[in-house]
CSV table of C-alpha atoms and ligand atoms in Angstrom, one decimal:
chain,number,residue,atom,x,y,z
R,50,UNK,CA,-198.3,-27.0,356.9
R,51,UNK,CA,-197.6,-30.6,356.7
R,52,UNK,CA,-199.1,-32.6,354.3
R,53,UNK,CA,-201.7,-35.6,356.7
R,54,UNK,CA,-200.4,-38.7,356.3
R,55,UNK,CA,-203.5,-39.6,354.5
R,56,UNK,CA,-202.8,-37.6,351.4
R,57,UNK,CA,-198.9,-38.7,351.3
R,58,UNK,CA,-199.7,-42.4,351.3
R,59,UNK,CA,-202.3,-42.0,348.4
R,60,UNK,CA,-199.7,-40.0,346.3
R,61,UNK,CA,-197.3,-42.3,347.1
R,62,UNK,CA,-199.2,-45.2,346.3
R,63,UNK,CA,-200.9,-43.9,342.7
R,64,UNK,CA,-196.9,-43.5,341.6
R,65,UNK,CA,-195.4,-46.6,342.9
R,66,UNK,CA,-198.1,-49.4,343.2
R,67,UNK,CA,-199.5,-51.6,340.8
R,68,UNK,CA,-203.3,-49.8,340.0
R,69,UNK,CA,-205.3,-53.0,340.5
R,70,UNK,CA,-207.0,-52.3,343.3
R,71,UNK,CA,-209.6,-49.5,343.3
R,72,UNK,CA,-209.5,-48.6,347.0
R,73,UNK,CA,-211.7,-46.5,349.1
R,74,UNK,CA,-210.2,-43.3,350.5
R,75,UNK,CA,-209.0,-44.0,353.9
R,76,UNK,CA,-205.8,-45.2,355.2
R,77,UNK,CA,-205.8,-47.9,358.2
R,78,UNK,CA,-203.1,-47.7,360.2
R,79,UNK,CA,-204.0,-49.6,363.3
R,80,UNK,CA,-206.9,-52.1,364.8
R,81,UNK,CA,-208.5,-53.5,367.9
R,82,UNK,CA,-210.9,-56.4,368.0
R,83,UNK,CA,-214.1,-55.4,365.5
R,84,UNK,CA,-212.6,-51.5,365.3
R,85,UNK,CA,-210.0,-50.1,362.8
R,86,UNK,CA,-208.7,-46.9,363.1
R,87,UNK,CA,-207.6,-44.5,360.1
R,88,UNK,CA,-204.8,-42.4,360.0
R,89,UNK,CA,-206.6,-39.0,361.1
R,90,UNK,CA,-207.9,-40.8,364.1
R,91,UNK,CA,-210.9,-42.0,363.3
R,92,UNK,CA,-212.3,-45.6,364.6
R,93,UNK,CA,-215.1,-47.8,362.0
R,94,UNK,CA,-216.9,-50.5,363.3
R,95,UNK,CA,-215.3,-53.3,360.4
R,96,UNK,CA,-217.8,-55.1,358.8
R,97,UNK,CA,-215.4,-55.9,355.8
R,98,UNK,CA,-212.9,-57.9,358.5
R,99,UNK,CA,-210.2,-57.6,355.0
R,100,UNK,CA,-212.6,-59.4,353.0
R,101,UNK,CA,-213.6,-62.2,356.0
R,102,UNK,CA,-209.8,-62.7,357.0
R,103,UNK,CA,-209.7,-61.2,360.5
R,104,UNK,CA,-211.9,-64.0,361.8
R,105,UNK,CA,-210.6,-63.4,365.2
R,106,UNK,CA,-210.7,-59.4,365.1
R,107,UNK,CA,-208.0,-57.4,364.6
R,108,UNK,CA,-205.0,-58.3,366.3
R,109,UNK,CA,-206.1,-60.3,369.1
R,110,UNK,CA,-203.6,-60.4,371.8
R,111,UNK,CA,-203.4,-64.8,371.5
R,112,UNK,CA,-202.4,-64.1,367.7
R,113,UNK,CA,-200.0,-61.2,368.7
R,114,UNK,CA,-198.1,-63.1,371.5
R,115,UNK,CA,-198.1,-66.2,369.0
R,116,UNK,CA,-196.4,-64.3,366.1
R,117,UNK,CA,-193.9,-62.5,368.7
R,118,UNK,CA,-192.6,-65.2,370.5
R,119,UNK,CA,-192.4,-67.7,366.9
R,120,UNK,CA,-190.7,-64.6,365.3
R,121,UNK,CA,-188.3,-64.4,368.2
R,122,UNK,CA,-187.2,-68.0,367.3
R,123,UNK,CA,-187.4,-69.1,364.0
R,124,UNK,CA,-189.1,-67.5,360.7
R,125,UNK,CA,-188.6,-69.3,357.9
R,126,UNK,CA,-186.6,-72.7,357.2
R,127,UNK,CA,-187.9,-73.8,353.7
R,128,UNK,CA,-189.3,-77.3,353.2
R,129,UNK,CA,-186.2,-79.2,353.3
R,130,UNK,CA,-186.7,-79.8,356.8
R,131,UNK,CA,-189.4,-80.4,359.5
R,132,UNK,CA,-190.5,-78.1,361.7
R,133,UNK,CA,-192.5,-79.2,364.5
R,134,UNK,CA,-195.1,-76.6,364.0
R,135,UNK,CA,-196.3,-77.9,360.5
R,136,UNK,CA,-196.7,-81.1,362.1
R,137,UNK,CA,-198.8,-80.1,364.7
R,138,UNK,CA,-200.8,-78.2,362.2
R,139,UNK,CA,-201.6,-80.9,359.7
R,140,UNK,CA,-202.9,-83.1,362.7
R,141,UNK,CA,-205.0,-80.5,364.0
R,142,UNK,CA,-206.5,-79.6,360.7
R,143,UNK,CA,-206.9,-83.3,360.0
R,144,UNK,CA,-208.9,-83.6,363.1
R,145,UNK,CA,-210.9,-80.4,362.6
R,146,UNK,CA,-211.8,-81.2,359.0
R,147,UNK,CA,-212.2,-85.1,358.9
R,148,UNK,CA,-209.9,-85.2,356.1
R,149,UNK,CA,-206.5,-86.7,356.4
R,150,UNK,CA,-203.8,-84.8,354.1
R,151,UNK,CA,-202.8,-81.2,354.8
R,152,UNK,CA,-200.6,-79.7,352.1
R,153,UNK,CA,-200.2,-75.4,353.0
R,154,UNK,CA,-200.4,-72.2,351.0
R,155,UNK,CA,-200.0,-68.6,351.1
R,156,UNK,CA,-203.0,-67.6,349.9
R,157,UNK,CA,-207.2,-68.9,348.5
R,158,UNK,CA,-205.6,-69.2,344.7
R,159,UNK,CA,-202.6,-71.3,345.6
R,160,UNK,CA,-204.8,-73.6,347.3
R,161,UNK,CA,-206.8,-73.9,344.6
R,162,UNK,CA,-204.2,-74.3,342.1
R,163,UNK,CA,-202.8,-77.0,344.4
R,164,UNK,CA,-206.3,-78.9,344.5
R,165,UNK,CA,-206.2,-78.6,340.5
R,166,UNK,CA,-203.3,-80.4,340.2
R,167,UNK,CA,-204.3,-83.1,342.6
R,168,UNK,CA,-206.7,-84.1,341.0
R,169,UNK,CA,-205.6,-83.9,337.8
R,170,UNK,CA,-202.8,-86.0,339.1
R,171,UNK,CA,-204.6,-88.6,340.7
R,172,UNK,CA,-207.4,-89.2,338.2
R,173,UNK,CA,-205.5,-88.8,335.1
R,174,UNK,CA,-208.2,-86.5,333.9
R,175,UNK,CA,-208.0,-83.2,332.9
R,176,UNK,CA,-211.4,-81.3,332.7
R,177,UNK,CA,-213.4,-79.5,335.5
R,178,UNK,CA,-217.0,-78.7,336.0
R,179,UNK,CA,-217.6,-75.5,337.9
R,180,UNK,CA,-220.2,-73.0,338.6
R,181,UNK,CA,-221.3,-69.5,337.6
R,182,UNK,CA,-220.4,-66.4,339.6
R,183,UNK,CA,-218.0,-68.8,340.9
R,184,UNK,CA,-214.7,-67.1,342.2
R,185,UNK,CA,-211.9,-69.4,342.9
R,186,UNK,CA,-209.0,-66.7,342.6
R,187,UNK,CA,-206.8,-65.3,340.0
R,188,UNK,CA,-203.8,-67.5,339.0
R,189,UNK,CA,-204.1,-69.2,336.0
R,190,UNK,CA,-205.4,-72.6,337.3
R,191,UNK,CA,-208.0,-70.7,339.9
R,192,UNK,CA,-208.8,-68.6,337.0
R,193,UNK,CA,-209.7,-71.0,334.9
R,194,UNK,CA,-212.5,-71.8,337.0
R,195,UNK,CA,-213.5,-68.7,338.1
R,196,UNK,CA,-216.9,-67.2,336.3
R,197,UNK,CA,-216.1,-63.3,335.6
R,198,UNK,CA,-215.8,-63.2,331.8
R,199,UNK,CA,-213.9,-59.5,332.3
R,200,UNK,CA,-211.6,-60.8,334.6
R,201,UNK,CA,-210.8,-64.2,332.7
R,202,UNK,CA,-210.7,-62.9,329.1
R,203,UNK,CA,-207.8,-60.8,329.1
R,204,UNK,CA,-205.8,-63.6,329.9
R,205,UNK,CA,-206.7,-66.3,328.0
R,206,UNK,CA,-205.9,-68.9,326.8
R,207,UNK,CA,-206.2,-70.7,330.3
R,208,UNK,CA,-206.8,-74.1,331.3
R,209,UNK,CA,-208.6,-76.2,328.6
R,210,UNK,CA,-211.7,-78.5,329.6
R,211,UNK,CA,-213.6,-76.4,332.3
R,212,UNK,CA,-217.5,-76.1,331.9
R,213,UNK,CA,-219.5,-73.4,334.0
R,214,UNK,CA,-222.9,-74.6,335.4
R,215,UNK,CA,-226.1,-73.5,336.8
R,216,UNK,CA,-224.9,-72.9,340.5
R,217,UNK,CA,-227.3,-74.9,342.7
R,218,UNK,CA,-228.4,-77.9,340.1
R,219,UNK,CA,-227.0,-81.2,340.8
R,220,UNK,CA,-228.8,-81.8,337.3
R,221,UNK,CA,-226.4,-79.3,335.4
R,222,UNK,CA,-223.2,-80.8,336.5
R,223,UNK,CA,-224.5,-84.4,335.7
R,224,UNK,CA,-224.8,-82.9,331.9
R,225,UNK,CA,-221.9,-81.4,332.0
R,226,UNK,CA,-219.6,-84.3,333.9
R,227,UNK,CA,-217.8,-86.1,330.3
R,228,UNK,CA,-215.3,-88.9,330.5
R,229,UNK,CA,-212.5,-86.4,331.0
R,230,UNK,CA,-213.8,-84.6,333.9
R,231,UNK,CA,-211.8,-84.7,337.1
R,232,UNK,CA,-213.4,-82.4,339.4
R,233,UNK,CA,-216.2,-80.3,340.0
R,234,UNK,CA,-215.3,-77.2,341.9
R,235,UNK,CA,-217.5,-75.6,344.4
R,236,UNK,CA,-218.3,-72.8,346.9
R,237,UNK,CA,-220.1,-74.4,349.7
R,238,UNK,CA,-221.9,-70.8,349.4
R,239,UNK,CA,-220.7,-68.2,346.8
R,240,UNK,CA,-219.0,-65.5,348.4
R,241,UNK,CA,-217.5,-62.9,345.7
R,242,UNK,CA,-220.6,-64.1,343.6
R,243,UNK,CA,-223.2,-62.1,345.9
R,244,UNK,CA,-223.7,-64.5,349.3
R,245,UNK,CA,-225.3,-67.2,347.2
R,246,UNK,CA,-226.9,-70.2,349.4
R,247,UNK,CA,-227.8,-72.8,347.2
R,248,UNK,CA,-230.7,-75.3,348.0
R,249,UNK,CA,-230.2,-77.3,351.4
R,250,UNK,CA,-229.5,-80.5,349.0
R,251,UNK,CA,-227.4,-79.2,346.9
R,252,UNK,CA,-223.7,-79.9,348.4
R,253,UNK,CA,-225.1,-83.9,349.1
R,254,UNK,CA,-226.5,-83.7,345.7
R,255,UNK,CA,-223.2,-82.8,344.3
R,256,UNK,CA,-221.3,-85.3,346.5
R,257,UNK,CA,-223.3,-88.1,345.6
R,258,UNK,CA,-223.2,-86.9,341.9
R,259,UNK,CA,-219.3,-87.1,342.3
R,260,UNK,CA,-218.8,-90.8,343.7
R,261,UNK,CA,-221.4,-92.4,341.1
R,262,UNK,CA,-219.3,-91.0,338.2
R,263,UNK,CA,-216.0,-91.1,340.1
R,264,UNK,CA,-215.0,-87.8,339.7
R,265,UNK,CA,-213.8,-85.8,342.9
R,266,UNK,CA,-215.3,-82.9,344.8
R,267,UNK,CA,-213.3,-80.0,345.6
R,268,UNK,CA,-214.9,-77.5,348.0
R,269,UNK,CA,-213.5,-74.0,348.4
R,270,UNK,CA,-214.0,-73.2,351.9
R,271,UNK,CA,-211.6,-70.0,351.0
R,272,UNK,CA,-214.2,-67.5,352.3
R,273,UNK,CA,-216.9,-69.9,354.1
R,274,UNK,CA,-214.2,-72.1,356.3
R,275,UNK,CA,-213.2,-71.5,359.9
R,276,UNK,CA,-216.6,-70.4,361.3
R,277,UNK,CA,-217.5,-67.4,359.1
R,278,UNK,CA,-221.2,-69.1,358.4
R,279,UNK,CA,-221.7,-71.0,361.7
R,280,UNK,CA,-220.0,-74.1,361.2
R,281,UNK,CA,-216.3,-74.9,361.3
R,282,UNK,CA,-216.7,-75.7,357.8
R,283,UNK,CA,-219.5,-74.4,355.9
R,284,UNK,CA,-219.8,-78.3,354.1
R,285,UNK,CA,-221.0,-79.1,357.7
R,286,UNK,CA,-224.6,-77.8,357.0
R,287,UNK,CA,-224.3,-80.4,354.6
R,288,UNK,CA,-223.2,-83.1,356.0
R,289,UNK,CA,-221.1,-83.4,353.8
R,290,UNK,CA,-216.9,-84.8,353.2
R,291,UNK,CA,-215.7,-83.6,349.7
R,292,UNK,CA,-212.4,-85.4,348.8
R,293,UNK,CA,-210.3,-82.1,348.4
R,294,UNK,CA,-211.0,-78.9,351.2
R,295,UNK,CA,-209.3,-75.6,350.1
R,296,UNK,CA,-209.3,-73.3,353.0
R,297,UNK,CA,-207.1,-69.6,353.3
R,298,UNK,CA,-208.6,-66.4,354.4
R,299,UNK,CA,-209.7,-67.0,358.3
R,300,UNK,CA,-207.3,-69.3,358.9
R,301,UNK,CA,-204.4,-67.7,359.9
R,302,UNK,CA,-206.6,-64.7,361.6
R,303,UNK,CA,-205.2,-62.2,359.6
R,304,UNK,CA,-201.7,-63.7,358.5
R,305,UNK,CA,-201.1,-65.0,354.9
R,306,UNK,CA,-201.7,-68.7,355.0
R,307,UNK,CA,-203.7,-71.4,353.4
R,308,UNK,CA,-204.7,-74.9,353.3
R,309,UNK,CA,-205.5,-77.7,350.5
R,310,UNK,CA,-206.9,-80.8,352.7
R,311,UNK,CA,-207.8,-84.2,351.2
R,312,UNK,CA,-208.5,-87.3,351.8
R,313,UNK,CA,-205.9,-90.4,352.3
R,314,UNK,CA,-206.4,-91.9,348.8
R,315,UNK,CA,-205.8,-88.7,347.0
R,316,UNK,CA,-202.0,-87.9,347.9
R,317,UNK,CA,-199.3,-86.0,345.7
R,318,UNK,CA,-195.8,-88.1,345.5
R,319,UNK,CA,-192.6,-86.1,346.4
R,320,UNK,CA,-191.6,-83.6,343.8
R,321,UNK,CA,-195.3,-83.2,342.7
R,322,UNK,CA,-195.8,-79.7,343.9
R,323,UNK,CA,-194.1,-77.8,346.4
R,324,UNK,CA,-193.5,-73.8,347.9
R,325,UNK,CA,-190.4,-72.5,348.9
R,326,UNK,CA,-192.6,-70.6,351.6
R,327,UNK,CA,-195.1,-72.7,352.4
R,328,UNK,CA,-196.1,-73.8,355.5
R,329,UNK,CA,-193.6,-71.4,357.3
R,330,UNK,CA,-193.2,-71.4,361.1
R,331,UNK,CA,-194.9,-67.6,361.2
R,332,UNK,CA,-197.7,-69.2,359.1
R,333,UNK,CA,-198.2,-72.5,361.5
R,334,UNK,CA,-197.7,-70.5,364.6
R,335,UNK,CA,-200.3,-68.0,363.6
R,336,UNK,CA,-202.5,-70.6,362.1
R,337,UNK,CA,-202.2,-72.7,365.4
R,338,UNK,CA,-203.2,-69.5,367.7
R,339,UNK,CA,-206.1,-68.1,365.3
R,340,UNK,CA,-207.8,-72.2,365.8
R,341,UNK,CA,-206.9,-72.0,369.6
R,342,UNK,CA,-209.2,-68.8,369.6
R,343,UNK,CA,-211.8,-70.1,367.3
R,344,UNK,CA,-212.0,-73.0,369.8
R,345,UNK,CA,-211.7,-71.2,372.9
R,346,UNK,CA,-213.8,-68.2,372.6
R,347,UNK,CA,-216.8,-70.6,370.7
R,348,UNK,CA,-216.7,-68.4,367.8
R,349,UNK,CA,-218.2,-70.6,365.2
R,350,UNK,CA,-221.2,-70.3,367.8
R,351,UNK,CA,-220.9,-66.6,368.3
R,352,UNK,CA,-220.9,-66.4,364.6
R,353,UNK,CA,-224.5,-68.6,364.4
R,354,UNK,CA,-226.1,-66.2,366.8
R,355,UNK,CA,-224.8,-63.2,365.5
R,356,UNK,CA,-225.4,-63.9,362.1
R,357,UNK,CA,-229.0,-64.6,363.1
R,358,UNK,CA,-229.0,-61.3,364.9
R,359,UNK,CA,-227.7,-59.6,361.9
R,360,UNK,CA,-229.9,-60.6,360.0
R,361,UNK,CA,-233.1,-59.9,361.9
R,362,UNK,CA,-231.9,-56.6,362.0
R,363,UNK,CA,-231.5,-55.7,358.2
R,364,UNK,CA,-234.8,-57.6,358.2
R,365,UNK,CA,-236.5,-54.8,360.1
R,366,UNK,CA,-235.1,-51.9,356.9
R,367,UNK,CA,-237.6,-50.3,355.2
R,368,UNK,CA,-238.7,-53.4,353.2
R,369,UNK,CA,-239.6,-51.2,350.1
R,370,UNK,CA,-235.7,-51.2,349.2
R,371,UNK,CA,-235.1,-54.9,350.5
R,372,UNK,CA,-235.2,-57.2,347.8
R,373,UNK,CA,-233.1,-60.2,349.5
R,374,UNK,CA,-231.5,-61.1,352.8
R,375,UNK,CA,-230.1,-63.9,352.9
R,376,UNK,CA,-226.4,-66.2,354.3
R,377,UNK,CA,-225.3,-68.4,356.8
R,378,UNK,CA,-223.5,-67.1,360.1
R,379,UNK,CA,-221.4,-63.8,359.3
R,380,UNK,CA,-221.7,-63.8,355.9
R,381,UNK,CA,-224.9,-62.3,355.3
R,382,UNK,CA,-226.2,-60.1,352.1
R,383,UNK,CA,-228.7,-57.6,352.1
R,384,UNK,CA,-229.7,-57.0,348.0
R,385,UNK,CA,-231.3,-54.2,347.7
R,386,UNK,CA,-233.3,-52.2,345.3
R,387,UNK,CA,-231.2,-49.0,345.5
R,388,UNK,CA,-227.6,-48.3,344.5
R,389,UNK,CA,-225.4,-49.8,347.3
R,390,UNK,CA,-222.2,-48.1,346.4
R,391,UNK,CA,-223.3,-44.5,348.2
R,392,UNK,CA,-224.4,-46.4,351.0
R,393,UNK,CA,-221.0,-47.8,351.5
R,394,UNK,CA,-219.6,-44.3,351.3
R,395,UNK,CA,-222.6,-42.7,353.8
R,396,UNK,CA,-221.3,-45.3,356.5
R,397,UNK,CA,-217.3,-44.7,355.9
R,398,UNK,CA,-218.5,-41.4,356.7
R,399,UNK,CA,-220.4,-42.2,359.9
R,400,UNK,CA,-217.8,-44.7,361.5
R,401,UNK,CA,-218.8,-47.9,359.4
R,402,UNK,CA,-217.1,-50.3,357.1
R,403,UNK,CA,-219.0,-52.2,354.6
R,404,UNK,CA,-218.0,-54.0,351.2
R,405,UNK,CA,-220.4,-54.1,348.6
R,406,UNK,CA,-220.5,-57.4,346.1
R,407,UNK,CA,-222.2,-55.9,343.0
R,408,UNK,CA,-223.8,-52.5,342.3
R,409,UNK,CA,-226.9,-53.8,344.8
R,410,UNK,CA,-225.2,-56.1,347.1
R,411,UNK,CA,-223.7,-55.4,350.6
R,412,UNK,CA,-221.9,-58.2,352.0
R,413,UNK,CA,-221.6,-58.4,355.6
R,414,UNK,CA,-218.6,-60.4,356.7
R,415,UNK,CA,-217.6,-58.7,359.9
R,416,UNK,CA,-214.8,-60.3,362.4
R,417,UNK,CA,-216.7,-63.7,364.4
R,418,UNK,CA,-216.0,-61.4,367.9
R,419,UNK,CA,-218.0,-58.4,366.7
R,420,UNK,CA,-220.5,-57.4,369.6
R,421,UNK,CA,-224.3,-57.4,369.3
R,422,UNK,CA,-223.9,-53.8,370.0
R,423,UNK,CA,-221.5,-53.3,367.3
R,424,UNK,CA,-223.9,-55.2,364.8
R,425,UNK,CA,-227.1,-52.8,366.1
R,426,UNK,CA,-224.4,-50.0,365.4
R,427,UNK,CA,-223.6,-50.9,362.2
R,428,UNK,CA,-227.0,-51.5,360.7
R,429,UNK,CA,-228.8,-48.4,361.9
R,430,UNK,CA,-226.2,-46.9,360.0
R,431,UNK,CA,-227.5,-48.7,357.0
R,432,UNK,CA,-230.6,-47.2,358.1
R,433,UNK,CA,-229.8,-43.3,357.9
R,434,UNK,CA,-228.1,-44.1,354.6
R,435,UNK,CA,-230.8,-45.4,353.0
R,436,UNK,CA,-233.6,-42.8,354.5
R,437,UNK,CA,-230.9,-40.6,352.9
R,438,UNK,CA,-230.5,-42.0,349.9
R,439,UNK,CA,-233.7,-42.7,349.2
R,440,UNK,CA,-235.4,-39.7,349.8
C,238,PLP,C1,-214.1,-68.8,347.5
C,238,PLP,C2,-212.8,-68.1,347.2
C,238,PLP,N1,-211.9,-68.9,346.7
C,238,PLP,C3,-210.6,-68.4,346.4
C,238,PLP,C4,-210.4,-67.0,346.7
C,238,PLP,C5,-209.0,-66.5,346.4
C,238,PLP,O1,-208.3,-66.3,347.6
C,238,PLP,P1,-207.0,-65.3,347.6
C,238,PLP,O2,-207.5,-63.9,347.4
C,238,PLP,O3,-206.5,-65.5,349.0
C,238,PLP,O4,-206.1,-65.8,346.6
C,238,PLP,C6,-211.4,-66.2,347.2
C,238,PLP,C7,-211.1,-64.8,347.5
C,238,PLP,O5,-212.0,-64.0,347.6
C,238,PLP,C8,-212.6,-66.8,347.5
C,238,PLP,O6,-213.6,-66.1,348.0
């Protein structure tokens, strides 16, 4: 007998791959919208979207025909020339953002590594004040001001000067703020930390902490930016403009690319930084299409009323188990009294993907074109789980 695909892949894998990631058992080979299909055949509603990347569901035929016809023409040219697809890019993510300066990445940590450097460069300061259960990635900048101690330690030492603060008190970052600060990093809402929404004052707070002391606000968008909570930008509840943006994840819809955006007076000078990669014409073109559908299928609206719907839904759970529900758009948690972890397996099982943020977390961070029907799907599978599990 053959050996399924499923197994081979696995074996394959646990001899030739780096073992950092501890995966679930199922291999994907092909999707469709708000469905993903494994290997033996079998479709899951995708509630995981890979991590909130596939903002515009998987493979959307806009994003498909965009990466076929750029591919067909030119891939890659490096930076030492223009292309007029970058361009176009940094003017539309200037007008989508309010921000002036686009500078593009591959990935969340490169943007945030970019944004570290900014500032240092243009204040001439070197500390940073961020948050804890912050997540900012894991290159040695974005490390640096990332929260997990088990994830940080081994690879000390990293960046000097960066103090971790109550997430959610303006207060905290005022005492930790010294004359050496440059920045204060923050997650408009935490999304590796759990789906934390801090107080409705807080990112204002925070902006008008930054501009009396003259430091600058970074806000990683990463995981929050291009819809995922309601808003184009989840800073938008807010109100608010920080003077660096870091975007990556949703942007490209699925293709590797990232953003730093800031504002006019905060500007690298040639040679400061720089990718080899960056900003490629695959990258633009995809980025370009994935906004295009944002814009033209009013997903950041979709994702309001959805995420509403959503959570009305895990509302309605046996609320001895519920201990929070809470998010913005589609990126909702649902905190729970009982173990997540076999919940997560119990809807793999039954035709669901979910992604659990800590032992009693799910985070729900589907695709923005996810049907109400698919979201009613999904959670009364959460339901039979937990009248499973519970019993
Ligand atoms: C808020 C935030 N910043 C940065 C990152 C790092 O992004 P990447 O994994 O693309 O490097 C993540 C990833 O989860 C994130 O959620």
């Amino acid at each position: 007998m053959p050996v399924p695909e499923k197994e081979k892949v696995v074996v394959q894998e646990s001899q030739y791959y780096m073992p950092v990631f501890t995966r679930q058992p199922l291999v994907i080979e092909r999707g469709r919208s708000a469905i993903v299909t494994d290997t033996d055949g079998n479709d899951y509603i995708d509630c995981v979207a890979g991590i909130a990347v596939n903002s515009i569901g998987h493979c959307h035929p806009r994003l498909v025909s965009a990466i076929k016809a750029q591919a067909e023409k030119l891939i890659h040219t490096s930076n030492l020339y223009y292309t007029e697809l970058q361009a176009r890019l940094a003017e539309r993510m200037a007008k989508l953002t309010g921000m002036e300066r686009l500078y593009l990445t591959n990935s969340g940590a490169e943007s945030n590594e970019a944004a570290m450097k900014l500032v240092r460069k243009v204040t001439g300061k070197k500390g940073f004040v961020s948050t804890k259960n912050a997540f900012h990635g894991r290159t040695m900048g974005s490390l640096s001001v990332t929260w997990k101690e088990a994830i940080r330690k081994p690879f000390e030492p990293l960046i000097d000067g960066v103090t971790f603060v109550d997430y959610g008190d303006v207060n905290a970052i005022a005492g930790a703020v010294t004359a050496d600060t440059a920045a204060v990093i923050v997650e408009p809402i935490q999304g590796e930390g759990g789906v934390i929404v801090p107080p409705d004052e807080y990112l204002a707070g925070v902006r008008e902490l930054c501009t009396e002391r003259g430091i600058l606000m970074i806000a990683d968008e990463v995981q929050t930016g291009f819809g995922r909570t309601g808003k184009w930008f989840a800073c938008e509840h807010a109100g608010v403009v920080p003077d660096v943006m870091t975007l990556a994840k949703g942007m490209g819809g699925g293709f590797p690319v990232g953003a730093m955006m800031s504002r006019e007076l905060y500007k690298f000078a040639p040679g400061d930084h720089g990718g080899t990669q960056s900003g490629n014409p695959l990258a633009c073109a995809a980025a370009l299409a994935t906004i295009d559908v944002i814009e033209s299928e009013s997903l950041v609206e979709q994702s309001r009323y959805k995420g509403e719907l959503l959570k009305k839904l895990l509302g309605e759970l046996e609320p001895t188990y519920t201990i929070d529900i809470r998010g913005k758009g589609l990126m909702v948690a649902y905190e729970s009294s009982l173990p997540v972890p076999p919940i997560v397996d119990y809807a793999r099982a039954n035709g669901v993907l979910l992604n659990n943020t800590s032992e009693n977390v799910l985070r729900f961070v589907p695709p923005l074109v996810i049907t109400k029907e698919q979201i009613t799907t999904a959670i009364a599978v959460v339901e039979r789980a937990i009248n499973v599990y519970s019993r």
